[in-house]
Coordinates of C-alpha atoms in Angstrom, one line a residue:
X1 CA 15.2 -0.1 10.6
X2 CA 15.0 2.5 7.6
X3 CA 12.4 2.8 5.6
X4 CA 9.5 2.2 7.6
X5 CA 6.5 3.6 6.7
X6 CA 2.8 3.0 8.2
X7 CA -0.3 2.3 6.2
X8 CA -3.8 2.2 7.5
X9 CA -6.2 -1.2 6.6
X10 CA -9.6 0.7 6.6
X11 CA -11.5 3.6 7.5
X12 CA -9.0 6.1 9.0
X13 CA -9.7 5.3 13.1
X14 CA -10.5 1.8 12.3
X15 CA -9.3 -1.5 11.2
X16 CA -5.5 -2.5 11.6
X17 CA -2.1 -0.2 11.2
X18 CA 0.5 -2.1 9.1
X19 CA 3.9 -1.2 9.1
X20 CA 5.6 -2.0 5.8
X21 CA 9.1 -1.9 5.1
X22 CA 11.2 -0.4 2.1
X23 CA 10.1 -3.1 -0.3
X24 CA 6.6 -3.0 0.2
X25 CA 6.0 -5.8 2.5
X26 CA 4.4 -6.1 5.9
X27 CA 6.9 -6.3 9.1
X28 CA 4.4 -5.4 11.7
X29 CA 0.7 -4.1 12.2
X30 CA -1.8 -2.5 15.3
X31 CA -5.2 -4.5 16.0
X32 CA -7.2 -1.4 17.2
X33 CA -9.5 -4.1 18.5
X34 CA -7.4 -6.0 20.3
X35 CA -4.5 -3.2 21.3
X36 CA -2.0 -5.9 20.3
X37 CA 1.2 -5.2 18.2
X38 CA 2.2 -8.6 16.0
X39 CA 6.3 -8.1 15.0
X40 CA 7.4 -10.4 12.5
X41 CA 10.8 -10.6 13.7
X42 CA 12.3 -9.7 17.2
X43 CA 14.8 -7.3 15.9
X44 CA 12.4 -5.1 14.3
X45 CA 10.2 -4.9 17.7
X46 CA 11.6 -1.0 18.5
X47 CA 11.9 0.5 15.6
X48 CA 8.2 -0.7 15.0
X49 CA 7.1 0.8 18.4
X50 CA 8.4 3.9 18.2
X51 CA 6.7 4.5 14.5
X52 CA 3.7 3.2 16.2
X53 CA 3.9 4.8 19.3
X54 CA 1.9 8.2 18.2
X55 CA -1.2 5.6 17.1
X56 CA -1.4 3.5 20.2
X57 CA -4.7 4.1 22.7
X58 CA -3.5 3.1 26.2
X59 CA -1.3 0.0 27.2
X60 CA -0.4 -2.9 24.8
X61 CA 0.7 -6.2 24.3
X62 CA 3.8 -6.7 21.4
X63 CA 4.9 -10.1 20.1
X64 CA 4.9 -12.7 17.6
X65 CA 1.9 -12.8 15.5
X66 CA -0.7 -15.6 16.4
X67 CA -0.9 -18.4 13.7
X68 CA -2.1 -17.0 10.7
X69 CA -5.7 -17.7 9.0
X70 CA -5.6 -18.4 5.2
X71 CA -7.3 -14.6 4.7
X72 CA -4.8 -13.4 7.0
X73 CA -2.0 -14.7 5.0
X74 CA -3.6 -13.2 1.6
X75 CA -3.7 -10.2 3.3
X76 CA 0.3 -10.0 4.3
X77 CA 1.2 -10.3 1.0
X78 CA -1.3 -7.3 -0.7
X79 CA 0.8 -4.7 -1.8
X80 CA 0.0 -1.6 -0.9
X81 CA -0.9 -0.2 -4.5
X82 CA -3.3 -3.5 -4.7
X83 CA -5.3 -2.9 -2.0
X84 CA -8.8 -1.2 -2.2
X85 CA -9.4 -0.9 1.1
X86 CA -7.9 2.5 2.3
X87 CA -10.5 3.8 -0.6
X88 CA -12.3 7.1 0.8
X89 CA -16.0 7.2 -0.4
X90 CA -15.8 8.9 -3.9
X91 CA -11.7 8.2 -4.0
X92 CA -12.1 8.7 -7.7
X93 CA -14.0 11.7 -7.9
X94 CA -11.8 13.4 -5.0
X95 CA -8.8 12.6 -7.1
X96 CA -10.5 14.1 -10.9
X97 CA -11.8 17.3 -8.8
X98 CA -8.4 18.2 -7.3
X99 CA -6.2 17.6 -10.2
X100 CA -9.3 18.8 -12.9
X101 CA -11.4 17.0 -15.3
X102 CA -12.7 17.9 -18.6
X103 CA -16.6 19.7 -18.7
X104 CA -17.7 23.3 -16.9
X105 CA -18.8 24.3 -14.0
X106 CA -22.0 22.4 -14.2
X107 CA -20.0 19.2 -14.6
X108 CA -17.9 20.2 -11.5
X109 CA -20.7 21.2 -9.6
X110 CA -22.8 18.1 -10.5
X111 CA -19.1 15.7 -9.0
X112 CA -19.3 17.7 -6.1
X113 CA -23.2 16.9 -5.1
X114 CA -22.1 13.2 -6.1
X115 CA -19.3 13.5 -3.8
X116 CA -21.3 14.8 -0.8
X117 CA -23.8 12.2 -1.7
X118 CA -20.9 9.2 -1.3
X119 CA -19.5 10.9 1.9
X120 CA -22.6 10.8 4.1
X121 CA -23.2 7.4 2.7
X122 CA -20.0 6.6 4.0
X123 CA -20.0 8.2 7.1
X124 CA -23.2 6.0 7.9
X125 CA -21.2 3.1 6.8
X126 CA -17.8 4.0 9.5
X127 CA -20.9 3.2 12.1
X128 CA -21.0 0.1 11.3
X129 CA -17.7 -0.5 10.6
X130 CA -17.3 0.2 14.4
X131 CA -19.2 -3.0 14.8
X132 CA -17.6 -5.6 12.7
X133 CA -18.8 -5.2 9.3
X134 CA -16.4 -4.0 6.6
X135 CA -16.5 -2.1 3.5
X136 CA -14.8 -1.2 0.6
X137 CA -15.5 2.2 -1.7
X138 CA -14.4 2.9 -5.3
X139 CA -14.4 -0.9 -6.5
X140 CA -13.5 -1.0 -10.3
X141 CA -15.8 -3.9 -12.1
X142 CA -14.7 -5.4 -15.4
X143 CA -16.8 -5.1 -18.4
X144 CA -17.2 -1.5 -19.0
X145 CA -19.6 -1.6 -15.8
X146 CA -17.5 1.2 -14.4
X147 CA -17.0 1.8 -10.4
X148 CA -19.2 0.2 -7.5
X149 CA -19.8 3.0 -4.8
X150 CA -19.6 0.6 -1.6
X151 CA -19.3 -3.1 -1.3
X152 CA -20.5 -3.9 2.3
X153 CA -20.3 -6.6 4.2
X154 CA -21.2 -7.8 7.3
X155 CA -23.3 -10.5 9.8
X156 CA -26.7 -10.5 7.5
X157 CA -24.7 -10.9 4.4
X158 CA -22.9 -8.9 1.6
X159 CA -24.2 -5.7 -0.5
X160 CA -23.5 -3.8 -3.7
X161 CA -24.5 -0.3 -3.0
X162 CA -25.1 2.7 -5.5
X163 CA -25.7 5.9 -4.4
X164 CA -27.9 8.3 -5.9
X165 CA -28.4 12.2 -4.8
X166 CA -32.0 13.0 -3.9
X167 CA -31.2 16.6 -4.7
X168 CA -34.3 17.5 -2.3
X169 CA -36.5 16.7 -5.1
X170 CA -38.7 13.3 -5.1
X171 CA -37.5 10.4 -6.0
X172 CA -39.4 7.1 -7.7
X173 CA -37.9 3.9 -7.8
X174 CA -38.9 1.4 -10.4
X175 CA -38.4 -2.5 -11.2
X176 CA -35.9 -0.8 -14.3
X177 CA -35.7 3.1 -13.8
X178 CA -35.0 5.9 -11.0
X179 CA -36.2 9.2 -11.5
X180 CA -35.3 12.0 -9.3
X181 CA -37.3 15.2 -9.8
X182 CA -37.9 16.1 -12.8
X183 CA -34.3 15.0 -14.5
X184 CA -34.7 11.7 -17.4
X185 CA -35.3 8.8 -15.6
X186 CA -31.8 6.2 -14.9
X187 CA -31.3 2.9 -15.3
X188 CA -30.1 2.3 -12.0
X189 CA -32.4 -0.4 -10.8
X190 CA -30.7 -2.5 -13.7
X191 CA -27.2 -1.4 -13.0
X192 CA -27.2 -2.3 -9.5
X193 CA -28.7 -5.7 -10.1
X194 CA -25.8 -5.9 -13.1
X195 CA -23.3 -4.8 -10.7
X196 CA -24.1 -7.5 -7.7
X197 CA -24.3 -10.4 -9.9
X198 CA -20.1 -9.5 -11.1
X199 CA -19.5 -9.1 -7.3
X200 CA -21.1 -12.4 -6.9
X201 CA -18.8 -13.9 -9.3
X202 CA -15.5 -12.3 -7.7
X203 CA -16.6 -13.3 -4.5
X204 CA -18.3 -16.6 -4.9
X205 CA -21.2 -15.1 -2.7
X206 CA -24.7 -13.9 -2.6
X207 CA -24.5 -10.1 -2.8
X208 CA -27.5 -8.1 -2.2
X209 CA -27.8 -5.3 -4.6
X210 CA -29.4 -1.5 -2.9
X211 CA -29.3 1.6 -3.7
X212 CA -29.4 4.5 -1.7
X213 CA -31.2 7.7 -2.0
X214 CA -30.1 10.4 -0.5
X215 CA -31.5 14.0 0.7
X216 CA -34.5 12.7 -1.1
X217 CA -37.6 15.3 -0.2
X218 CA -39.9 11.9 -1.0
X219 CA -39.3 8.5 -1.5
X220 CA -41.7 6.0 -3.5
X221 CA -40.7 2.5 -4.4
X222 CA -42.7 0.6 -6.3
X223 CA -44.3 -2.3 -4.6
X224 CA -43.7 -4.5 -7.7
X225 CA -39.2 -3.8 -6.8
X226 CA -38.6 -6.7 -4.3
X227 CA -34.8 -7.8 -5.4
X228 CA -33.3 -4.4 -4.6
X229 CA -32.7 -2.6 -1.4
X230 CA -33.7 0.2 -1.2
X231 CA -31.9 2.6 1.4
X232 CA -32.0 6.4 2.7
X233 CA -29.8 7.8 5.6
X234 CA -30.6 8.4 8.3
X235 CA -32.3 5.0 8.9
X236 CA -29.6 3.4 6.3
X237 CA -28.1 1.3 9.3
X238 CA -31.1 0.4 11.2
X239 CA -32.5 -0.9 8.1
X240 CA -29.1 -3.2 7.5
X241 CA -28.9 -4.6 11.4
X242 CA -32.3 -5.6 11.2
X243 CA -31.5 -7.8 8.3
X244 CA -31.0 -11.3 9.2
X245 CA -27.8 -12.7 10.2
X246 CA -25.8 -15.4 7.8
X247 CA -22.1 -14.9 8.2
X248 CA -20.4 -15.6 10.7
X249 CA -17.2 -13.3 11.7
X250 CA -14.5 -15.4 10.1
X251 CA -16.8 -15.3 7.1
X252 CA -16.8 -11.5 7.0
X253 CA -13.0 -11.5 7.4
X254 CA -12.5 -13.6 4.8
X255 CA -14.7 -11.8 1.8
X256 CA -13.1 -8.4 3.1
X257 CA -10.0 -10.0 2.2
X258 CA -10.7 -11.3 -1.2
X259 CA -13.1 -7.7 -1.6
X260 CA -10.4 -5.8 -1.0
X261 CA -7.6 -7.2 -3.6
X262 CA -7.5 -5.2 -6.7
X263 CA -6.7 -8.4 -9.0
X264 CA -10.4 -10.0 -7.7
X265 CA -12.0 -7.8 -10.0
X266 CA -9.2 -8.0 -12.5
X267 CA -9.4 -11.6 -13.4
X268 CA -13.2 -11.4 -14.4

């Protein structure tokens, strides 16, 4: 069949392959985790193969697709320029340093240490992905709120992360302000807490709000700051496992789904 084309669900490595077809909708997809091909229909089965062929890892099993859950279904019928989650960390900040964005080189240099600053994040956040949580980078909230740098999700619940450089400069955390160095203090603290309670909404979950410093030279947080997570690669995942548990797989599965749908956010 013409006009196949193959789109990751993830993290590149991770997650599901889908194969779509000319009009945008799903024909087939690759369960890394299962090394199972599900084929729609029968007469696409070798075309599919052989465009998934160069992704496979070892032998596996093609066939009809088991019966669908509700999130699964949801899923099938994403298109492609709706769904959030082949975001990279800093998606929109890759995309306004290749093609240029207004301001100097201070500007340019001040996107790039951002950027660095959401790619370890997220590199910390692959590790876990490797273990059955999910995540989502880049997702836009409604009401001028602006982008939230990771929604995570996994066993102990869900989180609304914001990432902050440490520049290798101490950091203080606050019950309303973050100060790094000797730069004005941020209202971070407040945003976050803003932030989780719209991802609350769109999901119709608890969401944790954290942020995360990192390359901080010193951390302090005051005692008084006990609704917000406060995290710092490298014990960023430690710190999340050891949270505990209240979702149960399908759970996770199903708020990655509705996470990951651009018009989630949308109809706030």
């Amino acid at each position: 069949m013409r006009g196949l084309k193959v789109l990751p669900s993830g993290r590149p490595g991770r997650g599901r392959l889908y194969v779509n077809g000319p009009d945008g909708r799903v024909v087939a997809w690759y369960d890394r985790q299962t090394n199972r091909i599900s084929v729609l229909s029968e007469d696409q089965r070798e075309p599919v193969l052989a465009l998934l062929r160069p992704y496979l890892s070892g032998e596996c099993t093609i066939g009809p697709p088991p019966v669908p859950t509700p999130a699964e279904l949801r899923r099938l019928h994403l298109a492609p320029d709706r769904d959030l989650a082949p975001n990279r960390p800093g998606e929109t900040l890759l995309g306004e340093l290749a093609y240029g964005t207004p301001g100097g080189s201070r500007t340019r240099h001040r996107m790039r240490r951002q950027l660095l600053a959401f790619q370890r994040v997220g590199a910390e956040l692959d590790v876990l992905e490797a273990e059955d949580w999910r995540v989502v980078h880049d997702v836009p909230l409604p009401g001028g709120l602006g982008l939230l740098d990771h929604l995570l999700i996994g066993p102990p619940g869900v989180f609304a992360l914001r990432t902050v450089p440490g520049r290798r400069q101490r950091a203080q955390v606050g019950d309303l302000l973050l100060t790094v160095g000797r730069a004005a203090a941020g209202p971070d603290p407040r945003w976050i807490r803003r932030a989780a309670a719209c991802a609350s909404r769109a999901l119709e979950s608890p969401v944790t709000p954290a942020l995360t410093l990192v390359d901080a030279a010193r951390l302090e947080v005051a005692p008084t700051l006990r609704d917000v997570l406060v995290l710092q690669p490298p014990t960023l995942t430690p710190t999340l496992r050891a949270i505990p548990q209240t979702l149960k797989p399908p759970d996770v599965e199903t708020l990655f789904t509705t996470a990951r749908m651009a018009t989630t956010w949308g109809r706030l």
